[in-house]
Amino acid sequence: MATTKKISGYRINFTTDTLIMNYKFYAASQQYGSPEYNLVKSITKDFPNLTVSVQAGREVTTANKNKRMTYENMKKHIEAYENSADLLDVFETVKALSKPLANPHKFVADWFRAQFPDYAAVPTFKDNKLFVLPKKPEEPNPKVYKFKKTKEAS
């Protein structure tokens, strides 16, 4: 008894007369003689009016909260404050503390959000000055232990 491999990665939408494939299935269907090639060939033979559509992959349904949260953009935001020199010193310290962690950017971004909770809001000025007291990272910072440490070189 011959076993057949289940082929997935495509669907047919008969209301729009469209053969929809994911990118992996499409790449496999471009190889002559592959099971995907033979399947697409037989489908297009049975339904010659179908148009082929390739989907790039999974759609992103949640917003990325770290989008545009780069070190450079954080630095530009900090430089807007009157006491930017003090804040930049703390920022550089936090970046240095994040180096041994598996995800240093997340550590710095978490500090930045704690330091500037309203960074996306329109700032309010007092006496034409923008001022915030720097929050220094505690030693040892309890949040450090929530992150995975990278393996040390032996």
N, CA, C and O atoms as a DFTB+ gen file, in Angstrom:
616 C
 N C O
     1  1       0.843      -1.172       0.000
     2  2       0.000       0.000       0.000
     3  2       0.889       1.236       0.000
     4  3       1.764       1.381       0.853
     5  1       0.666       2.097      -0.930
     6  2       1.488       3.304      -1.067
     7  2       0.964       4.381      -0.125
     8  3      -0.243       4.589       0.001
     9  1       1.906       5.065       0.538
    10  2       1.513       6.168       1.416
    11  2       1.702       7.475       0.665
    12  3       2.671       7.651      -0.074
    13  1       0.781       8.369       0.863
    14  2       0.892       9.675       0.220
    15  2       1.139      10.727       1.278
    16  3       0.582      10.679       2.375
    17  1       1.963      11.655       0.934
    18  2       2.310      12.750       1.831
    19  2       1.239      13.834       1.722
    20  3       0.858      14.227       0.619
    21  1       0.756      14.313       2.864
    22  2      -0.238      15.375       2.848
    23  2       0.473      16.680       2.494
    24  3       1.470      17.046       3.117
    25  1      -0.040      17.357       1.511
    26  2       0.560      18.610       1.058
    27  2      -0.286      19.758       1.584
    28  3      -1.499      19.798       1.378
    29  1       0.364      20.682       2.261
    30  2      -0.351      21.857       2.774
    31  2       0.379      23.110       2.315
    32  3       1.499      23.048       1.809
    33  1      -0.274      24.236       2.502
    34  2       0.353      25.492       2.111
    35  2      -0.395      26.179       0.989
    36  3       0.093      27.154       0.418
    37  1      -1.582      25.675       0.670
    38  2      -2.362      26.305      -0.385
    39  2      -3.842      26.193      -0.028
    40  3      -4.239      25.367       0.794
    41  1      -4.631      27.025      -0.651
    42  2      -6.085      26.914      -0.561
    43  2      -6.673      27.548      -1.816
    44  3      -6.046      28.379      -2.473
    45  1      -7.883      27.134      -2.124
    46  2      -8.562      27.663      -3.304
    47  2      -9.781      28.441      -2.832
    48  3     -10.616      27.919      -2.094
    49  1      -9.874      29.684      -3.263
    50  2     -11.035      30.516      -2.971
    51  2     -11.865      30.563      -4.249
    52  3     -11.515      31.256      -5.204
    53  1     -12.959      29.824      -4.254
    54  2     -13.772      29.721      -5.455
    55  2     -14.623      30.963      -5.683
    56  3     -15.064      31.207      -6.807
    57  1     -14.861      31.748      -4.646
    58  2     -15.655      32.969      -4.850
    59  2     -14.879      34.011      -5.643
    60  3     -15.463      34.778      -6.409
    61  1     -13.557      34.037      -5.457
    62  2     -12.730      34.993      -6.202
    63  2     -11.912      34.311      -7.297
    64  3     -11.133      34.966      -7.989
    65  1     -12.088      32.991      -7.457
    66  2     -11.318      32.205      -8.430
    67  2      -9.820      32.430      -8.264
    68  3      -9.117      32.811      -9.200
    69  1      -9.352      32.180      -7.030
    70  2      -7.948      32.419      -6.707
    71  2      -7.340      31.187      -6.049
    72  3      -7.939      30.592      -5.153
    73  1      -6.157      30.811      -6.497
    74  2      -5.345      29.786      -5.842
    75  2      -4.353      30.527      -4.961
    76  3      -3.463      31.211      -5.466
    77  1      -4.500      30.395      -3.645
    78  2      -3.665      31.131      -2.696
    79  2      -2.637      30.166      -2.112
    80  3      -2.986      29.119      -1.567
    81  1      -1.363      30.538      -2.236
    82  2      -0.265      29.700      -1.735
    83  2       0.587      30.513      -0.776
    84  3       0.695      31.733      -0.904
    85  1       1.194      29.820       0.193
    86  2       2.193      30.514       0.998
    87  2       3.525      30.461       0.248
    88  3       3.663      29.739      -0.740
    89  1       4.485      31.220       0.718
    90  2       5.742      31.347      -0.036
    91  2       6.529      30.049      -0.094
    92  3       7.235      29.812      -1.074
    93  1       6.429      29.194       0.930
    94  2       7.170      27.926       0.905
    95  2       6.567      26.976      -0.131
    96  3       7.288      26.326      -0.888
    97  1       5.238      26.907      -0.154
    98  2       4.577      26.059      -1.135
    99  2       4.873      26.549      -2.547
   100  3       5.119      25.748      -3.449
   101  1       4.846      27.860      -2.736
   102  2       5.127      28.431      -4.053
   103  2       6.549      28.081      -4.503
   104  3       6.761      27.715      -5.659
   105  1       7.514      28.193      -3.600
   106  2       8.904      27.870      -3.951
   107  2       9.029      26.397      -4.328
   108  3       9.750      26.054      -5.265
   109  1       8.329      25.527      -3.604
   110  2       8.390      24.100      -3.919
   111  2       7.677      23.804      -5.238
   112  3       8.081      22.904      -5.974
   113  1       6.617      24.560      -5.538
   114  2       5.876      24.310      -6.782
   115  2       6.647      24.768      -8.011
   116  3       6.277      24.415      -9.131
   117  1       7.695      25.537      -7.833
   118  2       8.513      25.993      -8.958
   119  2       9.573      24.974      -9.355
   120  3      10.262      25.153     -10.359
   121  1       9.708      23.893      -8.563
   122  2      10.680      22.839      -8.893
   123  2       9.980      21.740      -9.695
   124  3       9.024      21.119      -9.230
   125  1      10.469      21.525     -10.878
   126  2       9.856      20.559     -11.796
   127  2       9.854      19.164     -11.176
   128  3      10.876      18.679     -10.689
   129  1       8.667      18.526     -11.207
   130  2       8.559      17.146     -10.734
   131  2       8.252      17.009      -9.262
   132  3       7.996      15.897      -8.799
   133  1       8.266      18.076      -8.516
   134  2       7.964      17.978      -7.084
   135  2       6.468      17.711      -6.896
   136  3       5.676      18.011      -7.790
   137  1       6.071      17.155      -5.754
   138  2       4.635      16.919      -5.517
   139  2       3.814      18.207      -5.578
   140  3       2.668      18.195      -6.027
   141  1       4.394      19.305      -5.130
   142  2       3.699      20.590      -5.179
   143  2       3.512      21.045      -6.629
   144  3       2.461      21.575      -6.989
   145  1       4.533      20.834      -7.450
   146  2       4.448      21.181      -8.869
   147  2       3.328      20.399      -9.535
   148  3       2.507      20.960     -10.261
   149  1       3.304      19.087      -9.278
   150  2       2.278      18.237      -9.885
   151  2       0.881      18.621      -9.401
   152  3      -0.073      18.577     -10.179
   153  1       0.750      18.993      -8.144
   154  2      -0.550      19.395      -7.608
   155  2      -1.033      20.694      -8.249
   156  3      -2.193      20.792      -8.649
   157  1      -0.158      21.682      -8.349
   158  2      -0.532      22.961      -8.970
   159  2      -0.873      22.740     -10.440
   160  3      -1.807      23.347     -10.964
   161  1      -0.119      21.878     -11.096
   162  2      -0.379      21.585     -12.504
   163  2      -1.764      20.964     -12.681
   164  3      -2.503      21.334     -13.593
   165  1      -2.109      20.021     -11.806
   166  2      -3.427      19.376     -11.940
   167  2      -4.561      20.335     -11.558
   168  3      -5.634      20.285     -12.159
   169  1      -4.338      21.204     -10.569
   170  2      -5.368      22.175     -10.191
   171  2      -5.611      23.162     -11.325
   172  3      -6.757      23.450     -11.669
   173  1      -4.527      23.683     -11.905
   174  2      -4.704      24.655     -12.996
   175  2      -5.262      23.991     -14.259
   176  3      -5.871      24.662     -15.092
   177  1      -5.057      22.679     -14.405
   178  2      -5.645      21.965     -15.540
   179  2      -7.157      21.840     -15.335
   180  3      -7.931      22.020     -16.275
   181  1      -7.576      21.527     -14.088
   182  2      -9.002      21.395     -13.784
   183  2      -9.713      22.744     -13.763
   184  3     -10.866      22.852     -14.179
   185  1      -9.025      23.761     -13.283
   186  2      -9.623      25.099     -13.156
   187  2      -8.725      26.114     -13.868
   188  3      -7.929      26.782     -13.208
   189  1      -8.827      26.247     -15.166
   190  2      -7.901      27.108     -15.915
   191  2      -8.096      28.605     -15.648
   192  3      -7.206      29.400     -15.951
   193  1      -9.228      28.997     -15.095
   194  2      -9.480      30.423     -14.858
   195  2      -8.941      30.917     -13.516
   196  3      -9.087      32.098     -13.201
   197  1      -8.327      30.051     -12.724
   198  2      -7.812      30.466     -11.414
   199  2      -6.623      31.405     -11.574
   200  3      -5.747      31.179     -12.409
   201  1      -6.603      32.449     -10.772
   202  2      -5.417      33.301     -10.700
   203  2      -4.606      32.868      -9.477
   204  3      -5.171      32.463      -8.460
   205  1      -3.307      32.955      -9.582
   206  2      -2.422      32.502      -8.515
   207  2      -1.999      33.689      -7.665
   208  3      -1.598      34.727      -8.192
   209  1      -2.090      33.535      -6.350
   210  2      -1.687      34.576      -5.417
   211  2      -0.757      33.958      -4.380
   212  3      -1.032      32.882      -3.851
   213  1       0.342      34.643      -4.096
   214  2       1.310      34.166      -3.111
   215  2       1.260      35.095      -1.906
   216  3       1.418      36.309      -2.038
   217  1       1.040      34.516      -0.736
   218  2       1.031      35.304       0.492
   219  2       2.417      35.270       1.108
   220  3       3.089      34.239       1.104
   221  1       2.832      36.406       1.634
   222  2       4.182      36.534       2.162
   223  2       4.375      35.716       3.437
   224  3       5.466      35.187       3.652
   225  1       3.397      35.599       4.253
   226  2       3.543      34.868       5.505
   227  2       2.497      35.318       6.491
   228  3       1.440      35.824       6.114
   229  1       2.797      35.131       7.736
   230  2       1.851      35.452       8.799
   231  2       1.667      36.958       8.893
   232  3       2.634      37.718       8.850
   233  1       0.415      37.380       9.022
   234  2       0.139      38.797       9.189
   235  2       0.399      39.200      10.627
   236  3       0.050      38.468      11.553
   237  1       1.006      40.353      10.820
   238  2       1.259      40.858      12.157
   239  2      -0.026      41.497      12.661
   240  3      -0.526      42.458      12.078
   241  1      -0.556      40.949      13.758
   242  2      -1.831      41.437      14.272
   243  2      -1.657      42.358      15.468
   244  3      -2.576      43.104      15.808
   245  1      -0.498      42.320      16.113
   246  2      -0.256      43.197      17.253
   247  2       0.829      44.194      16.899
   248  3       1.762      43.885      16.158
   249  1       0.696      45.373      17.431
   250  2       1.686      46.410      17.162
   251  2       2.971      46.097      17.910
   252  3       2.938      45.585      19.029
   253  1       4.091      46.404      17.297
   254  2       5.385      46.203      17.928
   255  2       5.681      47.412      18.802
   256  3       5.869      48.519      18.299
   257  1       5.720      47.194      20.114
   258  2       5.916      48.330      21.019
   259  2       7.342      48.868      20.968
   260  3       7.588      49.979      21.438
   261  1       8.284      48.116      20.415
   262  2       9.662      48.590      20.313
   263  2       9.976      49.199      18.954
   264  3      11.131      49.512      18.666
   265  1       8.949      49.372      18.112
   266  2       9.200      49.941      16.797
   267  2       9.700      51.373      16.973
   268  3       9.104      52.167      17.700
   269  1      10.776      51.680      16.314
   270  2      11.439      52.985      16.361
   271  2      12.014      53.299      17.748
   272  3      12.408      54.437      18.003
   273  1      12.067      52.317      18.638
   274  2      12.662      52.520      19.956
   275  2      14.137      52.129      19.856
   276  3      14.581      51.158      20.468
   277  1      14.885      52.910      19.069
   278  2      16.301      52.638      18.881
   279  2      17.104      53.445      19.896
   280  3      16.595      54.400      20.484
   281  1      18.356      53.057      20.095
   282  2      19.216      53.810      21.002
   283  2      19.340      55.264      20.542
   284  3      19.362      56.185      21.358
   285  1      19.421      55.453      19.221
   286  2      19.566      56.807      18.675
   287  2      18.327      57.654      18.978
   288  3      18.448      58.818      19.360
   289  1      17.138      57.072      18.808
   290  2      15.914      57.818      19.099
   291  2      15.763      58.088      20.599
   292  3      15.270      59.143      20.998
   293  1      16.190      57.129      21.424
   294  2      16.159      57.351      22.877
   295  2      17.091      58.513      23.234
   296  3      16.750      59.371      24.048
   297  1      18.271      58.521      22.610
   298  2      19.254      59.572      22.885
   299  2      18.714      60.938      22.461
   300  3      18.888      61.923      23.179
   301  1      18.057      61.002      21.298
   302  2      17.480      62.271      20.847
   303  2      16.426      62.774      21.827
   304  3      16.341      63.973      22.095
   305  1      15.629      61.862      22.357
   306  2      14.602      62.258      23.323
   307  2      15.249      62.790      24.601
   308  3      14.803      63.793      25.157
   309  1      16.285      62.124      25.056
   310  2      16.961      62.534      26.295
   311  2      17.623      63.891      26.115
   312  3      17.632      64.701      27.042
   313  1      18.178      64.149      24.937
   314  2      18.872      65.414      24.687
   315  2      17.938      66.620      24.726
   316  3      18.412      67.754      24.782
   317  1      16.629      66.404      24.697
   318  2      15.681      67.519      24.742
   319  2      15.536      68.104      26.147
   320  3      15.026      69.213      26.309
   321  1      15.977      67.372      27.146
   322  2      15.829      67.826      28.528
   323  2      16.977      68.748      28.915
   324  3      18.079      68.670      28.372
   325  1      16.683      69.620      29.868
   326  2      17.695      70.579      30.315
   327  2      18.861      69.867      30.999
   328  3      20.018      70.250      30.820
   329  1      18.555      68.834      31.779
   330  2      19.605      68.075      32.466
   331  2      20.010      66.854      31.646
   332  3      20.195      65.765      32.189
   333  1      20.144      67.043      30.340
   334  2      20.439      65.921      29.451
   335  2      21.802      65.284      29.735
   336  3      21.983      64.091      29.493
   337  1      22.744      66.047      30.236
   338  2      24.069      65.473      30.521
   339  2      23.961      64.386      31.591
   340  3      24.539      63.308      31.450
   341  1      23.217      64.678      32.663
   342  2      23.028      63.675      33.719
   343  2      22.250      62.471      33.196
   344  3      22.590      61.323      33.485
   345  1      21.210      62.746      32.430
   346  2      20.383      61.661      31.908
   347  2      21.156      60.789      30.919
   348  3      20.981      59.571      30.901
   349  1      22.011      61.404      30.097
   350  2      22.812      60.629      29.149
   351  2      23.846      59.762      29.863
   352  3      24.152      58.661      29.406
   353  1      24.392      60.257      30.993
   354  2      25.319      59.435      31.778
   355  2      24.624      58.176      32.297
   356  3      25.177      57.078      32.240
   357  1      23.406      58.356      32.801
   358  2      22.646      57.207      33.310
   359  2      22.290      56.277      32.146
   360  3      22.340      55.055      32.287
   361  1      21.933      56.854      31.009
   362  2      21.602      56.060      29.824
   363  2      22.787      55.186      29.407
   364  3      22.613      54.003      29.115
   365  1      23.975      55.759      29.379
   366  2      25.166      54.987      29.016
   367  2      25.459      53.901      30.053
   368  3      25.911      52.812      29.698
   369  1      25.204      54.190      31.332
   370  2      25.395      53.189      32.388
   371  2      24.431      52.024      32.190
   372  3      24.818      50.862      32.315
   373  1      23.189      52.335      31.882
   374  2      22.193      51.289      31.664
   375  2      22.576      50.450      30.449
   376  3      22.425      49.229      30.478
   377  1      23.067      51.076      29.389
   378  2      23.518      50.327      28.216
   379  2      24.675      49.397      28.578
   380  3      24.735      48.263      28.103
   381  1      25.593      49.877      29.420
   382  2      26.725      49.042      29.830
   383  2      26.256      47.870      30.691
   384  3      26.771      46.760      30.560
   385  1      25.287      48.110      31.565
   386  2      24.760      47.029      32.414
   387  2      24.021      45.975      31.590
   388  3      23.919      44.821      32.007
   389  1      23.512      46.361      30.440
   390  2      22.728      45.435      29.634
   391  2      23.586      44.507      28.776
   392  3      23.070      43.528      28.237
   393  1      24.870      44.788      28.639
   394  2      25.730      44.022      27.729
   395  2      25.742      42.514      27.998
   396  3      25.664      41.749      27.037
   397  1      25.836      42.035      29.259
   398  2      25.912      40.581      29.454
   399  2      24.572      39.857      29.325
   400  3      24.530      38.631      29.428
   401  1      23.493      40.576      29.106
   402  2      22.179      39.954      29.034
   403  2      21.899      39.409      27.643
   404  3      22.500      39.835      26.657
   405  1      20.982      38.466      27.584
   406  2      20.638      37.863      26.295
   407  2      19.893      38.849      25.395
   408  3      20.007      38.770      24.172
   409  1      19.134      39.777      25.982
   410  2      18.403      40.768      25.200
   411  2      18.683      42.152      25.779
   412  3      17.857      42.688      26.518
   413  1      19.843      42.739      25.453
   414  2      20.205      44.021      26.057
   415  2      19.273      45.161      25.647
   416  3      19.022      46.067      26.442
   417  1      18.765      45.128      24.429
   418  2      17.891      46.223      23.980
   419  2      16.605      46.268      24.806
   420  3      16.120      47.352      25.128
   421  1      16.053      45.117      25.149
   422  2      14.826      45.086      25.951
   423  2      15.081      45.681      27.332
   424  3      14.235      46.400      27.865
   425  1      16.220      45.389      27.903
   426  2      16.567      45.924      29.221
   427  2      16.635      47.455      29.166
   428  3      16.081      48.132      30.031
   429  1      17.311      47.997      28.156
   430  2      17.440      49.450      28.010
   431  2      16.081      50.074      27.713
   432  3      15.752      51.130      28.254
   433  1      15.291      49.429      26.856
   434  2      13.967      49.962      26.524
   435  2      13.054      49.963      27.752
   436  3      12.271      50.895      27.938
   437  1      13.147      48.934      28.586
   438  2      12.352      48.905      29.826
   439  2      12.754      50.040      30.755
   440  3      11.896      50.685      31.357
   441  1      14.071      50.289      30.875
   442  2      14.530      51.416      31.694
   443  2      14.007      52.732      31.120
   444  3      13.541      53.596      31.864
   445  1      14.085      52.881      29.804
   446  2      13.658      54.117      29.163
   447  2      12.173      54.373      29.419
   448  3      11.776      55.501      29.712
   449  1      11.354      53.324      29.307
   450  2       9.917      53.487      29.567
   451  2       9.643      53.826      31.027
   452  3       8.717      54.582      31.322
   453  1      10.441      53.274      31.948
   454  2      10.269      53.600      33.364
   455  2      10.724      55.036      33.640
   456  3      10.111      55.742      34.439
   457  1      11.791      55.457      32.981
   458  2      12.330      56.806      33.173
   459  2      11.423      57.855      32.539
   460  3      11.196      58.914      33.123
   461  1      10.915      57.572      31.371
   462  2      10.088      58.513      30.618
   463  2       8.754      57.847      30.282
   464  3       8.541      57.453      29.136
   465  1       7.855      57.713      31.253
   466  2       6.598      57.003      30.981
   467  2       5.726      57.708      29.949
   468  3       4.927      57.054      29.278
   469  1       5.858      59.022      29.804
   470  2       5.052      59.769      28.847
   471  2       5.890      60.258      27.676
   472  3       5.691      61.371      27.188
   473  1       6.835      59.423      27.219
   474  2       7.746      59.878      26.161
   475  2       7.018      60.142      24.845
   476  3       7.488      60.945      24.039
   477  1       5.874      59.482      24.609
   478  2       5.160      59.680      23.353
   479  2       4.179      60.847      23.425
   480  3       3.660      61.282      22.397
   481  1       3.923      61.354      24.622
   482  2       2.977      62.456      24.777
   483  2       3.666      63.792      24.496
   484  3       4.893      63.889      24.512
   485  1       2.869      64.798      24.242
   486  2       3.401      66.140      24.010
   487  2       3.928      66.659      25.352
   488  3       3.195      66.649      26.341
   489  1       5.186      67.113      25.402
   490  2       5.754      67.530      26.690
   491  2       5.170      68.855      27.174
   492  3       4.781      69.713      26.381
   493  1       5.122      68.994      28.487
   494  2       4.717      70.266      29.088
   495  2       5.964      70.912      29.678
   496  3       6.777      70.249      30.322
   497  1       6.100      72.189      29.455
   498  2       7.271      72.915      29.893
   499  2       6.927      73.727      31.134
   500  3       5.816      74.241      31.267
   501  1       7.882      73.834      32.028
   502  2       7.720      74.661      33.214
   503  2       8.821      75.709      33.172
   504  3      10.005      75.373      33.186
   505  1       8.435      76.967      33.120
   506  2       9.393      78.072      32.991
   507  2      10.247      77.911      31.736
   508  3      11.445      78.197      31.756
   509  1       9.626      77.450      30.637
   510  2      10.298      77.226      29.359
   511  2      11.436      76.226      29.444
   512  3      12.377      76.278      28.651
   513  1      11.351      75.306      30.415
   514  2      12.399      74.297      30.579
   515  2      11.751      72.926      30.710
   516  3      10.696      72.787      31.329
   517  1      12.374      71.935      30.135
   518  2      11.939      70.553      30.229
   519  2      12.939      69.849      31.140
   520  3      14.122      69.758      30.815
   521  1      12.464      69.351      32.280
   522  2      13.376      68.820      33.275
   523  2      12.794      67.539      33.856
   524  3      11.593      67.465      34.118
   525  1      13.630      66.536      34.057
   526  2      13.217      65.298      34.709
   527  2      14.395      64.798      35.547
   528  3      15.551      64.903      35.135
   529  1      14.091      64.257      36.717
   530  2      15.153      63.701      37.559
   531  2      15.506      62.316      37.047
   532  3      14.613      61.505      36.799
   533  1      16.797      62.029      36.883
   534  2      17.167      60.703      36.358
   535  2      16.920      59.613      37.390
   536  3      17.173      59.796      38.581
   537  1      16.426      58.484      36.919
   538  2      16.261      57.306      37.767
   539  2      17.473      56.436      37.529
   540  3      17.654      55.900      36.436
   541  1      18.293      56.293      38.533
   542  2      19.496      55.485      38.383
   543  2      19.152      54.010      38.567
   544  3      18.315      53.669      39.402
   545  1      19.786      53.139      37.798
   546  2      19.536      51.707      37.994
   547  2      20.112      51.263      39.325
   548  3      21.209      51.667      39.711
   549  1      19.350      50.421      40.024
   550  2      19.811      49.934      41.322
   551  2      20.831      48.828      41.105
   552  3      20.754      48.093      40.120
   553  1      21.772      48.707      42.006
   554  2      22.766      47.634      41.935
   555  2      22.535      46.671      43.069
   556  3      22.611      47.131      44.208
   557  1      22.271      45.428      42.909
   558  2      21.921      44.778      41.657
   559  2      20.455      45.052      41.327
   560  3      19.598      45.070      42.212
   561  1      20.192      45.256      40.087
   562  2      18.843      45.559      39.621
   563  2      18.024      44.274      39.597
   564  3      18.445      43.303      38.967
   565  1      16.858      44.231      40.265
   566  2      16.083      42.996      40.298
   567  2      15.611      42.542      38.919
   568  3      15.414      41.346      38.702
   569  1      15.427      43.469      37.991
   570  2      14.962      43.091      36.665
   571  2      16.029      42.332      35.878
   572  3      15.703      41.639      34.914
   573  1      17.294      42.450      36.273
   574  2      18.373      41.776      35.557
   575  2      18.166      40.268      35.609
   576  3      18.479      39.573      34.643
   577  1      17.649      39.753      36.712
   578  2      17.523      38.318      36.886
   579  2      16.336      37.731      36.135
   580  3      16.198      36.510      36.065
   581  1      15.470      38.582      35.570
   582  2      14.367      38.094      34.756
   583  2      14.833      37.766      33.341
   584  3      14.144      37.048      32.616
   585  1      15.981      38.277      32.944
   586  2      16.506      38.046      31.615
   587  2      17.487      36.872      31.658
   588  3      18.103      36.603      32.689
   589  1      17.620      36.187      30.541
   590  2      18.602      35.106      30.466
   591  2      19.974      35.692      30.312
   592  3      20.163      36.629      29.537
   593  1      20.934      35.168      31.027
   594  2      22.322      35.593      30.874
   595  2      22.932      34.845      29.685
   596  3      22.624      33.677      29.447
   597  1      23.786      35.526      28.957
   598  2      24.472      34.852      27.853
   599  2      25.566      33.972      28.426
   600  3      26.037      34.195      29.541
   601  1      25.963      32.973      27.657
   602  2      27.019      32.067      28.120
   603  2      28.348      32.787      28.072
   604  3      28.691      33.396      27.059
   605  1      29.082      32.725      29.131
   606  2      30.406      33.339      29.210
   607  2      31.392      32.514      28.398
   608  3      31.300      31.287      28.366
   609  1      32.325      33.176      27.750
   610  2      33.357      32.470      26.975
   611  2      34.299      31.771      27.935
   612  3      34.768      32.373      28.901
   613  1      34.574      30.515      27.675
   614  2      35.443      29.735      28.571
   615  2      36.878      29.899      28.191
   616  3      37.756      29.319      28.830
